[in-house]
Amino acid sequence: MLQGWFLWFILFWVVFLIGSFSIGGFFMFRKFLKKMPKEDGKSTMDWEEHYVNESLHLWGPEEKALLEDLVSPVPELFRDVARHKIAGKIGELAIKENAPKISEELVIRGYIQATPKRDHKFLRKKLFQNQIDVAPYEHLF
């Protein structure tokens, strides 16, 4: 029979593993749901990829630098995913509006629309740090 510190170690380890698997499973399930095809046959992630690829030639170096600066507060572990999601939304806006190139205004609008509502406080702070007036974009918040 287990006794003493070894029993507590085993119990801690079991709880830790179950917790880790639960958290990992939750995020994997969310990713799985994003890969599920919608009515049109493409998933959310497929559309994101499509818009990024279709708008790649519209990006200038200034807009890329602005996007990189805007996603800098995102933790490095999640930054690539956030950058891709935001670039997909910006590309979607550019394609739907037949924009000749990606502008600063499109980057800001796409950034606001792609960001979850819970992060809008941080988004406003980052735009304020970059001395970007948010008044024209209030309706998007």
mmCIF file of N, CA, C and O in Angstrom, residues 15-55:
data_model
loop_
_atom_site.group_PDB
_atom_site.id
_atom_site.type_symbol
_atom_site.label_atom_id
_atom_site.label_comp_id
_atom_site.label_asym_id
_atom_site.label_seq_id
_atom_site.Cartn_x
_atom_site.Cartn_y
_atom_site.Cartn_z
ATOM 1 N N VAL A 15 -3.372 14.330 -10.824
ATOM 2 C CA VAL A 15 -4.158 15.557 -11.003
ATOM 3 C C VAL A 15 -3.504 16.456 -12.049
ATOM 4 O O VAL A 15 -4.186 17.017 -12.912
ATOM 5 N N PHE A 16 -2.191 16.576 -12.002
ATOM 6 C CA PHE A 16 -1.464 17.398 -12.975
ATOM 7 C C PHE A 16 -1.661 16.875 -14.397
ATOM 8 O O PHE A 16 -1.918 17.650 -15.327
ATOM 9 N N LEU A 17 -1.534 15.569 -14.596
ATOM 10 C CA LEU A 17 -1.696 14.997 -15.929
ATOM 11 C C LEU A 17 -3.125 15.176 -16.452
ATOM 12 O O LEU A 17 -3.329 15.534 -17.612
ATOM 13 N N ILE A 18 -4.110 14.914 -15.603
ATOM 14 C CA ILE A 18 -5.507 15.073 -16.026
ATOM 15 C C ILE A 18 -5.782 16.532 -16.388
ATOM 16 O O ILE A 18 -6.419 16.824 -17.407
ATOM 17 N N GLY A 19 -5.273 17.460 -15.594
ATOM 18 C CA GLY A 19 -5.445 18.882 -15.894
ATOM 19 C C GLY A 19 -4.775 19.275 -17.194
ATOM 20 O O GLY A 19 -5.352 19.985 -18.020
ATOM 21 N N SER A 20 -3.547 18.809 -17.409
ATOM 22 C CA SER A 20 -2.821 19.130 -18.641
ATOM 23 C C SER A 20 -3.517 18.557 -19.868
ATOM 24 O O SER A 20 -3.660 19.236 -20.889
ATOM 25 N N PHE A 21 -3.962 17.318 -19.775
ATOM 26 C CA PHE A 21 -4.672 16.707 -20.905
ATOM 27 C C PHE A 21 -5.985 17.421 -21.183
ATOM 28 O O PHE A 21 -6.381 17.583 -22.339
ATOM 29 N N SER A 22 -6.664 17.858 -20.153
ATOM 30 C CA SER A 22 -7.931 18.568 -20.337
ATOM 31 C C SER A 22 -7.715 19.897 -21.044
ATOM 32 O O SER A 22 -8.447 20.243 -21.974
ATOM 33 N N ILE A 23 -6.733 20.647 -20.604
ATOM 34 C CA ILE A 23 -6.446 21.944 -21.224
ATOM 35 C C ILE A 23 -6.003 21.750 -22.673
ATOM 36 O O ILE A 23 -6.487 22.427 -23.587
ATOM 37 N N GLY A 24 -5.104 20.826 -22.914
ATOM 38 C CA GLY A 24 -4.650 20.547 -24.277
ATOM 39 C C GLY A 24 -5.786 20.068 -25.164
ATOM 40 O O GLY A 24 -5.910 20.478 -26.315
ATOM 41 N N GLY A 25 -6.631 19.206 -24.637
ATOM 42 C CA GLY A 25 -7.768 18.707 -25.396
ATOM 43 C C GLY A 25 -8.739 19.812 -25.768
ATOM 44 O O GLY A 25 -9.283 19.835 -26.878
ATOM 45 N N PHE A 26 -8.942 20.746 -24.850
ATOM 46 C CA PHE A 26 -9.840 21.871 -25.127
ATOM 47 C C PHE A 26 -9.339 22.673 -26.320
ATOM 48 O O PHE A 26 -10.090 22.974 -27.250
ATOM 49 N N PHE A 27 -8.048 23.010 -26.330
ATOM 50 C CA PHE A 27 -7.503 23.800 -27.426
ATOM 51 C C PHE A 27 -7.439 23.006 -28.727
ATOM 52 O O PHE A 27 -7.647 23.556 -29.804
ATOM 53 N N MET A 28 -7.176 21.727 -28.649
ATOM 54 C CA MET A 28 -7.181 20.910 -29.855
ATOM 55 C C MET A 28 -8.587 20.803 -30.428
ATOM 56 O O MET A 28 -8.776 20.832 -31.641
ATOM 57 N N PHE A 29 -9.590 20.712 -29.565
ATOM 58 C CA PHE A 29 -10.970 20.634 -30.030
ATOM 59 C C PHE A 29 -11.376 21.937 -30.699
ATOM 60 O O PHE A 29 -12.067 21.925 -31.720
ATOM 61 N N ARG A 30 -10.952 23.071 -30.146
ATOM 62 C CA ARG A 30 -11.253 24.365 -30.777
ATOM 63 C C ARG A 30 -10.627 24.438 -32.161
ATOM 64 O O ARG A 30 -11.248 24.912 -33.114
ATOM 65 N N LYS A 31 -9.398 23.967 -32.300
ATOM 66 C CA LYS A 31 -8.724 23.964 -33.598
ATOM 67 C C LYS A 31 -9.454 23.034 -34.565
ATOM 68 O O LYS A 31 -9.627 23.349 -35.743
ATOM 69 N N PHE A 32 -9.912 21.891 -34.060
ATOM 70 C CA PHE A 32 -10.666 20.946 -34.876
ATOM 71 C C PHE A 32 -11.949 21.588 -35.398
ATOM 72 O O PHE A 32 -12.302 21.425 -36.567
ATOM 73 N N LEU A 33 -12.645 22.343 -34.554
ATOM 74 C CA LEU A 33 -13.880 22.995 -34.987
ATOM 75 C C LEU A 33 -13.623 24.045 -36.067
ATOM 76 O O LEU A 33 -14.443 24.228 -36.966
ATOM 77 N N LYS A 34 -12.486 24.731 -35.979
ATOM 78 C CA LYS A 34 -12.150 25.725 -37.003
ATOM 79 C C LYS A 34 -11.811 25.071 -38.334
ATOM 80 O O LYS A 34 -11.911 25.700 -39.376
ATOM 81 N N LYS A 35 -11.380 23.814 -38.321
ATOM 82 C CA LYS A 35 -11.037 23.096 -39.549
ATOM 83 C C LYS A 35 -12.243 22.397 -40.164
ATOM 84 O O LYS A 35 -12.164 21.896 -41.279
ATOM 85 N N MET A 36 -13.373 22.379 -39.468
ATOM 86 C CA MET A 36 -14.570 21.730 -39.998
ATOM 87 C C MET A 36 -15.134 22.544 -41.154
ATOM 88 O O MET A 36 -15.293 23.760 -41.031
ATOM 89 N N PRO A 37 -15.463 21.895 -42.280
ATOM 90 C CA PRO A 37 -16.004 22.636 -43.420
ATOM 91 C C PRO A 37 -17.375 23.232 -43.111
ATOM 92 O O PRO A 37 -18.188 22.628 -42.425
ATOM 93 N N LYS A 38 -17.599 24.426 -43.640
ATOM 94 C CA LYS A 38 -18.896 25.093 -43.498
ATOM 95 C C LYS A 38 -19.777 24.693 -44.682
ATOM 96 O O LYS A 38 -19.453 23.785 -45.430
ATOM 97 N N GLU A 39 -20.889 25.402 -44.866
ATOM 98 C CA GLU A 39 -21.828 25.089 -45.944
ATOM 99 C C GLU A 39 -21.179 25.198 -47.323
ATOM 100 O O GLU A 39 -21.548 24.497 -48.253
ATOM 101 N N ASP A 40 -20.233 26.124 -47.465
ATOM 102 C CA ASP A 40 -19.591 26.346 -48.764
ATOM 103 C C ASP A 40 -18.453 25.358 -49.046
ATOM 104 O O ASP A 40 -17.823 25.424 -50.093
ATOM 105 N N GLY A 41 -18.175 24.471 -48.112
ATOM 106 C CA GLY A 41 -17.134 23.464 -48.311
ATOM 107 C C GLY A 41 -15.769 23.845 -47.792
ATOM 108 O O GLY A 41 -14.856 23.030 -47.788
ATOM 109 N N LYS A 42 -15.601 25.098 -47.376
ATOM 110 C CA LYS A 42 -14.315 25.546 -46.825
ATOM 111 C C LYS A 42 -14.480 25.859 -45.344
ATOM 112 O O LYS A 42 -15.507 26.364 -44.914
ATOM 113 N N SER A 43 -13.432 25.599 -44.599
ATOM 114 C CA SER A 43 -13.450 25.900 -43.173
ATOM 115 C C SER A 43 -13.031 27.353 -42.941
ATOM 116 O O SER A 43 -12.569 28.042 -43.857
ATOM 117 N N THR A 44 -13.156 27.790 -41.709
ATOM 118 C CA THR A 44 -12.720 29.134 -41.330
ATOM 119 C C THR A 44 -11.235 29.314 -41.630
ATOM 120 O O THR A 44 -10.822 30.349 -42.159
ATOM 121 N N MET A 45 -10.443 28.313 -41.309
ATOM 122 C CA MET A 45 -8.997 28.393 -41.543
ATOM 123 C C MET A 45 -8.670 28.362 -43.043
ATOM 124 O O MET A 45 -7.705 28.997 -43.473
ATOM 125 N N ASP A 46 -9.468 27.636 -43.823
ATOM 126 C CA ASP A 46 -9.247 27.624 -45.277
ATOM 127 C C ASP A 46 -9.498 29.000 -45.872
ATOM 128 O O ASP A 46 -8.743 29.464 -46.729
ATOM 129 N N TRP A 47 -10.567 29.668 -45.428
ATOM 130 C CA TRP A 47 -10.863 31.010 -45.922
ATOM 131 C C TRP A 47 -9.766 31.989 -45.516
ATOM 132 O O TRP A 47 -9.367 32.855 -46.289
ATOM 133 N N GLU A 48 -9.306 31.845 -44.286
ATOM 134 C CA GLU A 48 -8.212 32.697 -43.805
ATOM 135 C C GLU A 48 -7.000 32.560 -44.715
ATOM 136 O O GLU A 48 -6.421 33.560 -45.152
ATOM 137 N N GLU A 49 -6.628 31.335 -44.992
ATOM 138 C CA GLU A 49 -5.477 31.060 -45.858
ATOM 139 C C GLU A 49 -5.712 31.620 -47.266
ATOM 140 O O GLU A 49 -4.807 32.188 -47.885
ATOM 141 N N HIS A 50 -6.918 31.459 -47.773
ATOM 142 C CA HIS A 50 -7.270 31.961 -49.101
ATOM 143 C C HIS A 50 -7.083 33.477 -49.175
ATOM 144 O O HIS A 50 -6.479 33.993 -50.119
ATOM 145 N N TYR A 51 -7.612 34.192 -48.178
ATOM 146 C CA TYR A 51 -7.515 35.652 -48.195
ATOM 147 C C TYR A 51 -6.073 36.129 -48.040
ATOM 148 O O TYR A 51 -5.675 37.115 -48.667
ATOM 149 N N VAL A 52 -5.289 35.434 -47.245
ATOM 150 C CA VAL A 52 -3.871 35.807 -47.097
ATOM 151 C C VAL A 52 -3.146 35.626 -48.424
ATOM 152 O O VAL A 52 -2.416 36.515 -48.876
ATOM 153 N N ASN A 53 -3.369 34.496 -49.077
ATOM 154 C CA ASN A 53 -2.682 34.226 -50.353
ATOM 155 C C ASN A 53 -3.132 35.174 -51.458
ATOM 156 O O ASN A 53 -2.323 35.602 -52.274
ATOM 157 N N GLU A 54 -4.420 35.481 -51.503
ATOM 158 C CA GLU A 54 -4.943 36.350 -52.558
ATOM 159 C C GLU A 54 -4.495 37.808 -52.391
ATOM 160 O O GLU A 54 -4.457 38.550 -53.365
ATOM 161 N N SER A 55 -4.225 38.215 -51.176
ATOM 162 C CA SER A 55 -3.864 39.616 -50.934
ATOM 163 C C SER A 55 -2.372 39.814 -50.692
ATOM 164 O O SER A 55 -1.945 40.928 -50.389
#
